[in-house]
PDB file of C-alpha atoms in Angstrom:
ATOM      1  CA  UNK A   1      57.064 247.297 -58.222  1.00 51.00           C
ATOM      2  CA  UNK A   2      54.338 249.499 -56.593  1.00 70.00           C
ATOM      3  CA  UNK A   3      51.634 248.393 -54.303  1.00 75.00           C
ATOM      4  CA  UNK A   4      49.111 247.924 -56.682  1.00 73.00           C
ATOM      5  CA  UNK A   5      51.153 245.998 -58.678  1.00 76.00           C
ATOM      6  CA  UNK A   6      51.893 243.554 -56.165  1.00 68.00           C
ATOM      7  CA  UNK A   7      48.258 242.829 -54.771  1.00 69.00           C
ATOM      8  CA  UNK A   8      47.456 242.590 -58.097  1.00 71.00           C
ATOM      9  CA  UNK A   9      49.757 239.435 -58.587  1.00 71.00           C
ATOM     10  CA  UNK A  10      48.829 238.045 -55.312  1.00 66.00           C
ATOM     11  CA  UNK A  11      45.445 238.019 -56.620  1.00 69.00           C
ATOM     12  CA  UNK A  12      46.418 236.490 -59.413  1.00 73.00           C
ATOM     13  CA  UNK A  13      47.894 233.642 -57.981  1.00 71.00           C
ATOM     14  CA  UNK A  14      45.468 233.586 -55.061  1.00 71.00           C
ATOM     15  CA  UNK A  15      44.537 229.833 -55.444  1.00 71.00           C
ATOM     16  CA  UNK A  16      48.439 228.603 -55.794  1.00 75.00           C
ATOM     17  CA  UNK A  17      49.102 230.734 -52.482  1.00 67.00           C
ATOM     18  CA  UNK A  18      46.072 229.249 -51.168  1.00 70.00           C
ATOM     19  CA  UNK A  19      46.370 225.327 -52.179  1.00 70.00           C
ATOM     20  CA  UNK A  20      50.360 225.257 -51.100  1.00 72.00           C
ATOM     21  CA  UNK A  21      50.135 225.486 -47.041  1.00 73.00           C
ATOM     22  CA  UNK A  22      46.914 223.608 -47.321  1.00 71.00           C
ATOM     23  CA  UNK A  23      48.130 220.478 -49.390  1.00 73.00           C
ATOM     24  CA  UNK A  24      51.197 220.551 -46.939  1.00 70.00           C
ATOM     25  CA  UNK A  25      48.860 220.711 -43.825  1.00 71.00           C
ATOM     26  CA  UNK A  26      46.863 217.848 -45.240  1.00 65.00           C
ATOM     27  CA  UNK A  27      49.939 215.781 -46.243  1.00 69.00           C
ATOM     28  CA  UNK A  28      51.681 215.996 -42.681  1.00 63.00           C
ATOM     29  CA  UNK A  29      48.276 215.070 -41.365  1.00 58.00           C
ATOM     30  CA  UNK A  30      48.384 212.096 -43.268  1.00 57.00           C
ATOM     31  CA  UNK A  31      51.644 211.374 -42.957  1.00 60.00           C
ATOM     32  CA  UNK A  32      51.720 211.845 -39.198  1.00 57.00           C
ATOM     33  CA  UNK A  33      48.079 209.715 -39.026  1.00 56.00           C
ATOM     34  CA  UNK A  34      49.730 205.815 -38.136  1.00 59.00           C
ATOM     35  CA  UNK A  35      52.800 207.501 -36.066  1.00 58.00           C
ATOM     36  CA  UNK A  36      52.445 205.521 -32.616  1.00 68.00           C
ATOM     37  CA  UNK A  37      51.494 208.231 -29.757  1.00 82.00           C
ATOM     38  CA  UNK A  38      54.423 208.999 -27.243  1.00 86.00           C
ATOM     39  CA  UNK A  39      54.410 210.262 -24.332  1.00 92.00           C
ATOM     40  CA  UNK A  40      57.392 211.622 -21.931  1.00 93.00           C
ATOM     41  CA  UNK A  41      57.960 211.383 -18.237  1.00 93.00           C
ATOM     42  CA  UNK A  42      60.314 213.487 -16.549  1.00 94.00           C
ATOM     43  CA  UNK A  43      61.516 214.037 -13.316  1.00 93.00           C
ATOM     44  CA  UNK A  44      64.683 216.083 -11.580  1.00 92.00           C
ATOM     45  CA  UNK A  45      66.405 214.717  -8.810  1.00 91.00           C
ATOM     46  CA  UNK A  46      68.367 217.469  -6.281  1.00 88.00           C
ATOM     47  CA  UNK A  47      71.708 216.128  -5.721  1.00 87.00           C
ATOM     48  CA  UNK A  48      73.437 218.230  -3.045  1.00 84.00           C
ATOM     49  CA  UNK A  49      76.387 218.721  -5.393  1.00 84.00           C
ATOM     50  CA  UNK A  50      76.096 222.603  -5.593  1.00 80.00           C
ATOM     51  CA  UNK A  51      76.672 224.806  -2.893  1.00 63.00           C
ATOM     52  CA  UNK A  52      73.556 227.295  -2.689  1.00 57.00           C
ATOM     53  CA  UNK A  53      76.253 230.021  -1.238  1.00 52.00           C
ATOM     54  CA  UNK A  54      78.851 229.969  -4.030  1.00 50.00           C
ATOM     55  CA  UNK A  55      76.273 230.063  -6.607  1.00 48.00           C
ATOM     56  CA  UNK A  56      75.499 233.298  -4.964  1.00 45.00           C
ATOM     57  CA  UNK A  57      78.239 234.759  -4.077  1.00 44.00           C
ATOM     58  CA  UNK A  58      80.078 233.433  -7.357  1.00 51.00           C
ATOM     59  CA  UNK A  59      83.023 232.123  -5.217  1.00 48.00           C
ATOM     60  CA  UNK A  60      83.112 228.992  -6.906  1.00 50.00           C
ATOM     61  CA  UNK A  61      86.712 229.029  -9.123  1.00 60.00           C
ATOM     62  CA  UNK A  62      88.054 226.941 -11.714  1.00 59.00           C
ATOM     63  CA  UNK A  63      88.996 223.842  -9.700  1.00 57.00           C
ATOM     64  CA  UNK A  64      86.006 223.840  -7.795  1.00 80.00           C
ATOM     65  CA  UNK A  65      83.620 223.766 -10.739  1.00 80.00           C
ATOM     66  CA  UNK A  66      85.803 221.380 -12.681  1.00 84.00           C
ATOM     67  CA  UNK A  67      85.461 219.211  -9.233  1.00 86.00           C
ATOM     68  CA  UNK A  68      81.244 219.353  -9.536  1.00 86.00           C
ATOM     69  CA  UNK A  69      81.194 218.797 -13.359  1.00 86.00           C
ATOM     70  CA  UNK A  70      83.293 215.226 -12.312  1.00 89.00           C
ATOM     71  CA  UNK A  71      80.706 214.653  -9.532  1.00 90.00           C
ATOM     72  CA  UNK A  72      78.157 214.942 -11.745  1.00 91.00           C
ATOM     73  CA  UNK A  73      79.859 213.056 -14.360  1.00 90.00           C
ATOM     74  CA  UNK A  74      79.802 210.037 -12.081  1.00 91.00           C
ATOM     75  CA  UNK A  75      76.531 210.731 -10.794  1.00 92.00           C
ATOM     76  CA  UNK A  76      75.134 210.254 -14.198  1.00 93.00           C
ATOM     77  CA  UNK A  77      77.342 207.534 -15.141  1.00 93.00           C
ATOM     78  CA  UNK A  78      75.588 205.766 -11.567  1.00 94.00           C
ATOM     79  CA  UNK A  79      72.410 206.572 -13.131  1.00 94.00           C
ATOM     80  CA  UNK A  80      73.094 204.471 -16.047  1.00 94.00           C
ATOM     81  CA  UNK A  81      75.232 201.904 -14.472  1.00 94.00           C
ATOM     82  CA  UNK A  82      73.958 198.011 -14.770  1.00 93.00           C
ATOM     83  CA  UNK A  83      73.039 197.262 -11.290  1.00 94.00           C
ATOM     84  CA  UNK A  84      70.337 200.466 -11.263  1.00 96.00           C
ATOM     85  CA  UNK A  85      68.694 199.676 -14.618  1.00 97.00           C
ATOM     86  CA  UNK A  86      68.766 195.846 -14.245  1.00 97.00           C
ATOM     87  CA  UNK A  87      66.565 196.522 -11.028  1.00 97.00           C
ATOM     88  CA  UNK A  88      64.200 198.740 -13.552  1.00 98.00           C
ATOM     89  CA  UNK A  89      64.221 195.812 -15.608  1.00 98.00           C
ATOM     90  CA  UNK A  90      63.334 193.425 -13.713  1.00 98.00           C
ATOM     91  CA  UNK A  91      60.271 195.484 -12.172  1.00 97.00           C
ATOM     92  CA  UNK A  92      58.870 196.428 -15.293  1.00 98.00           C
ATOM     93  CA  UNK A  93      58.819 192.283 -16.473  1.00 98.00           C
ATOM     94  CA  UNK A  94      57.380 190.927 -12.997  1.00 98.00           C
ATOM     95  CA  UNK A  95      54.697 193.864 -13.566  1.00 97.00           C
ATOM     96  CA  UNK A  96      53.631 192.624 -17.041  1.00 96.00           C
ATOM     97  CA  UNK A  97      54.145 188.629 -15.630  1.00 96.00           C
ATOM     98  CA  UNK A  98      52.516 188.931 -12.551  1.00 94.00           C
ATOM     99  CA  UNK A  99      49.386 192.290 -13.809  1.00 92.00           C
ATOM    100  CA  UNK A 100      46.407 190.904 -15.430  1.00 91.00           C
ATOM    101  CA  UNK A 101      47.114 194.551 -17.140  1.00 93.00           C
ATOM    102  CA  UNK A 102      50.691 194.513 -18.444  1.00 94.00           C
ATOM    103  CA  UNK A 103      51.831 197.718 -19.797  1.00 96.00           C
ATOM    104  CA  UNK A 104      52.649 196.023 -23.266  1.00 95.00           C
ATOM    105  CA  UNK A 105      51.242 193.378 -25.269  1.00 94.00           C
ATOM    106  CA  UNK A 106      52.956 189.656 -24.648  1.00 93.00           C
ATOM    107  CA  UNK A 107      55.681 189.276 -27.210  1.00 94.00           C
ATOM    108  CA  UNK A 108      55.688 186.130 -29.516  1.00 94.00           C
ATOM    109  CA  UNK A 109      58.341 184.493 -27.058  1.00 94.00           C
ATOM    110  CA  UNK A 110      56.515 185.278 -23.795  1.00 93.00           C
ATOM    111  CA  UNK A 111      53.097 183.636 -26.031  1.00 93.00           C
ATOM    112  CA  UNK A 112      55.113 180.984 -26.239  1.00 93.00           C
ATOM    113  CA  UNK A 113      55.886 179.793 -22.795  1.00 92.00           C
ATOM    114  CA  UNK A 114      53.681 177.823 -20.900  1.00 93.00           C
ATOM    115  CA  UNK A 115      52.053 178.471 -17.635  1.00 93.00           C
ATOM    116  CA  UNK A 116      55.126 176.553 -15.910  1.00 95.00           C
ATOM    117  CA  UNK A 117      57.785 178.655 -17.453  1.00 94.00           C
ATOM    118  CA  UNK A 118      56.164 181.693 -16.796  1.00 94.00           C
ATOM    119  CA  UNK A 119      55.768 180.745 -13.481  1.00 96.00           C
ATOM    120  CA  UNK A 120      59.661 180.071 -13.489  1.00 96.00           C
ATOM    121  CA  UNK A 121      60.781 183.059 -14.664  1.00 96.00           C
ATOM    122  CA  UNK A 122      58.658 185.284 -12.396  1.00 97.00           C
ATOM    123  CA  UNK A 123      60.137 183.464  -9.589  1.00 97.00           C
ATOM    124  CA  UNK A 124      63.240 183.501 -11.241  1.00 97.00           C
ATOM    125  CA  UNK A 125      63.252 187.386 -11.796  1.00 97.00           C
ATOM    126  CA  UNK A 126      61.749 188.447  -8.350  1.00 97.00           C
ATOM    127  CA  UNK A 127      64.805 186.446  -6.782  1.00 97.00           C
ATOM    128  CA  UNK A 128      67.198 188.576  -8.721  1.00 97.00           C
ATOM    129  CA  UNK A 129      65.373 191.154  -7.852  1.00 97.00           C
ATOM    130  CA  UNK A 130      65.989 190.937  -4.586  1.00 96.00           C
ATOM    131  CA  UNK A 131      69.474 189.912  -4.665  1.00 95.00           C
ATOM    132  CA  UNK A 132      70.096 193.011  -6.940  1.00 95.00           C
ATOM    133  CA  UNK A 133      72.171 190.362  -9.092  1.00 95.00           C
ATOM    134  CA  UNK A 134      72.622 190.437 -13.067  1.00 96.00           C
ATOM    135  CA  UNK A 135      71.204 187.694 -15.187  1.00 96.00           C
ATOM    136  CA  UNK A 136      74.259 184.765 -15.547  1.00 95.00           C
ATOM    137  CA  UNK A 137      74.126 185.081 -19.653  1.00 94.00           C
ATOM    138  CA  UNK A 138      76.466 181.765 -19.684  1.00 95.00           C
ATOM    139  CA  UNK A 139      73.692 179.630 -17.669  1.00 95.00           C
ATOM    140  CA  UNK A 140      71.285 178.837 -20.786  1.00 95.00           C
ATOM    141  CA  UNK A 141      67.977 179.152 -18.759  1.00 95.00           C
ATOM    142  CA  UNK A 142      69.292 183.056 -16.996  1.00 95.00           C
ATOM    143  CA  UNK A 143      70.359 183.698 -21.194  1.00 96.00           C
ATOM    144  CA  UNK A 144      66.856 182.783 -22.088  1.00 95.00           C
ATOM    145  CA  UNK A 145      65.340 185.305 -19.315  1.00 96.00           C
ATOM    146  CA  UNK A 146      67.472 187.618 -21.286  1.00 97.00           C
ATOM    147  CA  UNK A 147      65.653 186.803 -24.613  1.00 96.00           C
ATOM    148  CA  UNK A 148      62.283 187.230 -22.896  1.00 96.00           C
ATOM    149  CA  UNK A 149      63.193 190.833 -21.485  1.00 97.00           C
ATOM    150  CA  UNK A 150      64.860 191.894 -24.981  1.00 97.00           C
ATOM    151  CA  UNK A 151      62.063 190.646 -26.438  1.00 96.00           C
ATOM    152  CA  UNK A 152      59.454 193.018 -24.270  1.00 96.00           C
ATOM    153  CA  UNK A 153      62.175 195.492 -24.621  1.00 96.00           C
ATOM    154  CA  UNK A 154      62.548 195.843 -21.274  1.00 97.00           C
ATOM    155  CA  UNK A 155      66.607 194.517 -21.018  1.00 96.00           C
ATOM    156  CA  UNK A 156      68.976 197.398 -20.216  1.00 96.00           C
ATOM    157  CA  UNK A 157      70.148 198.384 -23.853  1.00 95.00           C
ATOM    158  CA  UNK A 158      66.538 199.035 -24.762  1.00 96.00           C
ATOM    159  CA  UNK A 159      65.872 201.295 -21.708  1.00 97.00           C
ATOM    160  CA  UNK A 160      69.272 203.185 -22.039  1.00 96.00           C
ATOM    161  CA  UNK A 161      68.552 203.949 -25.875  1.00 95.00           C
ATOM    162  CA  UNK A 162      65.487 205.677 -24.893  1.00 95.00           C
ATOM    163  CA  UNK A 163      66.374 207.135 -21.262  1.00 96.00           C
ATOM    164  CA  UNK A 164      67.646 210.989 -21.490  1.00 95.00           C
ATOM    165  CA  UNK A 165      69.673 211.924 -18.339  1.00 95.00           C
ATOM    166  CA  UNK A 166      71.606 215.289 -17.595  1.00 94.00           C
ATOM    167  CA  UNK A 167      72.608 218.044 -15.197  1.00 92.00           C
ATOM    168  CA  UNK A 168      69.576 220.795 -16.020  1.00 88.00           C
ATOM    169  CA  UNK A 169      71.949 223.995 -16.964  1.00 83.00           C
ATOM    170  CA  UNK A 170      74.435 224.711 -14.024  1.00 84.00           C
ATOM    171  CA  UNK A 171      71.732 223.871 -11.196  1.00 86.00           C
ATOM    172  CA  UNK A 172      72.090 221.028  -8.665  1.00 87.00           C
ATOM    173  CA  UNK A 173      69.473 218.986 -10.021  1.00 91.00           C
ATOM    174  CA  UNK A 174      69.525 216.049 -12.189  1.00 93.00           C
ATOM    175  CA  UNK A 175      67.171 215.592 -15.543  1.00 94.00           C
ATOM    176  CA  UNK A 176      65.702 212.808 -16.472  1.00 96.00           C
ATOM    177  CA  UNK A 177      63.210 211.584 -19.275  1.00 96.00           C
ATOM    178  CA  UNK A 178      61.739 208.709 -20.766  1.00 96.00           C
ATOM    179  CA  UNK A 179      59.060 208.426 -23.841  1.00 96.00           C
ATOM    180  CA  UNK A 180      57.395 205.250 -24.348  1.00 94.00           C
ATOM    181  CA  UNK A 181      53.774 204.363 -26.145  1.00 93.00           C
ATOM    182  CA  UNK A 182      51.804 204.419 -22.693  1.00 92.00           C
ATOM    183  CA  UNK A 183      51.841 207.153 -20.308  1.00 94.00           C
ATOM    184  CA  UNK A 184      51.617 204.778 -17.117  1.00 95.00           C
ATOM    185  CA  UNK A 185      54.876 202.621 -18.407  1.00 96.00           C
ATOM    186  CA  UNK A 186      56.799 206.102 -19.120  1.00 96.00           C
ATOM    187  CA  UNK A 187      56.107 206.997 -15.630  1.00 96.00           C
ATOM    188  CA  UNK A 188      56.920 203.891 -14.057  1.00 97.00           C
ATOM    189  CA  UNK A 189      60.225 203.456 -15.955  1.00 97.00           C
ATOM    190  CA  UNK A 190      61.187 207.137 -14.236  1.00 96.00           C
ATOM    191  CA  UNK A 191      59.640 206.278 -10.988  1.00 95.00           C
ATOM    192  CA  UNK A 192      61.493 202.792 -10.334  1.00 96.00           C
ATOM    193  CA  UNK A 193      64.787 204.128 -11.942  1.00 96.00           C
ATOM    194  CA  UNK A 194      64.634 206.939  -9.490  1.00 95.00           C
ATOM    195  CA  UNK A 195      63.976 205.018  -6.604  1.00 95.00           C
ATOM    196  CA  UNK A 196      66.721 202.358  -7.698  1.00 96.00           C
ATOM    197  CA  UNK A 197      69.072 204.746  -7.667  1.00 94.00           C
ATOM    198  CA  UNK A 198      68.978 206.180  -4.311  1.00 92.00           C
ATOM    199  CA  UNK A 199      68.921 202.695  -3.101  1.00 93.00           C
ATOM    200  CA  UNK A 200      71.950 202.287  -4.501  1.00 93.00           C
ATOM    201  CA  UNK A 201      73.920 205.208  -3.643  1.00 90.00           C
ATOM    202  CA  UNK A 202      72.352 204.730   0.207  1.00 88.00           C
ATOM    203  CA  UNK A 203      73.685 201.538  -0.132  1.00 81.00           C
ATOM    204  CA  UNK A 204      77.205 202.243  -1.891  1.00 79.00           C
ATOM    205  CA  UNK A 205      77.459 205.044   1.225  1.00 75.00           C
ATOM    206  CA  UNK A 206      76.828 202.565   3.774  1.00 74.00           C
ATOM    207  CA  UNK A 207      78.620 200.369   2.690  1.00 68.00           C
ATOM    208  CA  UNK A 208      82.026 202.702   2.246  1.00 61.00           C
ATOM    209  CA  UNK A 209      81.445 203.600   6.039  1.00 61.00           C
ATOM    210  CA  UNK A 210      81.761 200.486   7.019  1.00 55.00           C
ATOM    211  CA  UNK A 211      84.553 199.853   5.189  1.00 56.00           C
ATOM    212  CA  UNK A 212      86.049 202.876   6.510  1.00 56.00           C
ATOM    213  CA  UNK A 213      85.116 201.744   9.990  1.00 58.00           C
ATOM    214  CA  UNK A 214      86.576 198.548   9.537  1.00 61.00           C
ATOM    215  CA  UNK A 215      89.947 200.445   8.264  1.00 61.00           C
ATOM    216  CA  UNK A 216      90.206 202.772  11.357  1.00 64.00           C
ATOM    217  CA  UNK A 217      89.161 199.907  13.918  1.00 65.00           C
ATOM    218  CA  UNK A 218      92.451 197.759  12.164  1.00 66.00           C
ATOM    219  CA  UNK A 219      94.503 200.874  11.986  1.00 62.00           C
ATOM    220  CA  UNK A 220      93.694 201.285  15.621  1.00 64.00           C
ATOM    221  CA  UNK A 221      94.035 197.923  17.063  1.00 66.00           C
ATOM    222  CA  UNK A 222      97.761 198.008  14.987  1.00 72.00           C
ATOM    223  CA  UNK A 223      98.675 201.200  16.968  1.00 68.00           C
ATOM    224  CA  UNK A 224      97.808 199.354  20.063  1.00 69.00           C
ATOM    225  CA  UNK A 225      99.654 195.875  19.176  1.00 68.00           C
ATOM    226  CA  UNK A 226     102.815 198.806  18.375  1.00 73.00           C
ATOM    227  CA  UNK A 227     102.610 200.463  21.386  1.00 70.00           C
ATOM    228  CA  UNK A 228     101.938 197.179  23.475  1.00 67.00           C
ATOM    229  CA  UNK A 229     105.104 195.266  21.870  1.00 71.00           C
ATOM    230  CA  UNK A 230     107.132 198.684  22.170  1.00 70.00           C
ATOM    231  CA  UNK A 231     106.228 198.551  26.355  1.00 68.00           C
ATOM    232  CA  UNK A 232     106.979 195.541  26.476  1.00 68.00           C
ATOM    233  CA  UNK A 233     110.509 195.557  25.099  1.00 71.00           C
ATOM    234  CA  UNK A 234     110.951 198.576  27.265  1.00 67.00           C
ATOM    235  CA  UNK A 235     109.770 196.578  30.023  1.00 69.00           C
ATOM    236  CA  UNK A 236     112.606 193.497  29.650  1.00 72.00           C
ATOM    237  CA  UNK A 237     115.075 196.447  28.920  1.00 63.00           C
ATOM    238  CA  UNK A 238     114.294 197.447  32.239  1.00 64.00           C
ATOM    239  CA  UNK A 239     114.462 193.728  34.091  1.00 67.00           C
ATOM    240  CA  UNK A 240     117.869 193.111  32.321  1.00 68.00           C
ATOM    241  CA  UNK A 241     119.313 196.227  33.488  1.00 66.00           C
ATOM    242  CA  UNK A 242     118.123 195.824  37.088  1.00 63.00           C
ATOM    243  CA  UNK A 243     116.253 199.513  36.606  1.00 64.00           C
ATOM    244  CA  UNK A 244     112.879 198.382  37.410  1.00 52.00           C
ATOM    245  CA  UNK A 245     112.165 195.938  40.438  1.00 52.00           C
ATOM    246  CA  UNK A 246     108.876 194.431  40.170  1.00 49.00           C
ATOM    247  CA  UNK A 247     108.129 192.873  42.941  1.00 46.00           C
TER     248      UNK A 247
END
């Protein structure tokens, strides 16, 4: 088939090749018209895993790397753990309870309660808050806080289906992102799940030096109660054989 040939059955079929990508442009158009908006917040968090010199210098073998891809592993799993995105949670319902503006519209079961309950469960929720503790699903009125956070899609499984988390490439930061109908919520999921979670690692750290503390302090004062009982027997050994005079 020459040239001429060819333009001359493009031409011919000029309208077909014409109508095809437009019909398709003005069917996805269509199609894509009543699809809610999305929008996605991300953010990176630097861990300190990664030593900056071994990434340089490529000294980094097959145990160490294996040893960061488990640190990461576990920083990801702390991430996602309960304690972190209950706190989200929780700050994402006492913002729509206690904000004339709530980032989403009141469900049917949050219409339903009266000024009284809402009352109650703001209080309810702030105090869990603040004790960082989970909702007690076997008390019936802590089960039906559940409900009402399920229902806003707030709870934790609704957050977790939607959260994306992972180690960007081989770097030493963490990626994290979170879509969601309203730009401000998106944001605010990423910005109290970030914050949550170096409260809780702080915390977590803290917490295992004082533990460790506490270990060396009793490992310590048993050397000494060792020592002292080990004197003192060597002490009455003395006495009884008449090799020490203590007066």
């Amino acid at each position: 088939m020459n040239i001429n040939r060819f333009l001359k059955l493009l031409y011919r079929h000029r309208f077909i090749l014409v109508a095809v990508p437009l019909l398709a442009l003005v069917l996805t158009y269509f199609l894509t018209l009543k699809l809610p908006n999305v929008y996605v917040s991300t953010a990176d968090i630097a861990t300190g895993i990664v030593d900056p010199t071994q990434q340089v210098l490529g000294s980094a073998d097959g145990v160490q790397e294996s040893k960061v891809n488990q640190q990461f592993s576990n920083l990801l799993g702390t991430i996602r753990l309960g304690k972190v995105i209950d706190q989200v949670s929780y700050s994402l319902i006492i913002h729509d309870l206690a904000n004339p503006n709530p980032f989403r519209p009141k469900s049917k079961l949050l219409q339903q309660l009266n000024s009284h309950a809402r009352a109650h469960a703001l209080e309810t929720f702030k105090k869990k808050y603040q004790q960082r503790a989970p909702l007690d699903l076997t008390d019936p009125d802590e089960a039906g806080l559940e409900s009402v956070l399920a229902a806003q899609q707030y709870d934790a499984e609704s957050l977790k289906k939607n959260l994306t988390v992972y180690r960007a490439d081989n770097s030493d930061f963490v990626h994290l992102e979170f879509p969601s109908e309203q730009p401000q919520l998106s944001a605010f999921v990423l910005n109290s799940l970030c914050k949550e979670f170096i409260a809780y690692t702080s915390s977590s750290e803290q917490k295992n030096k004082g533990n460790a503390n506490e270990f060396l302090q009793k490992l310590v004062k048993q050397k000494l109660d060792t020592m002292n009982a080990k004197v003192a027997a060597l002490k009455n050994y003395k006495i009884q054989n008449h090799i020490l005079d203590l007066k």
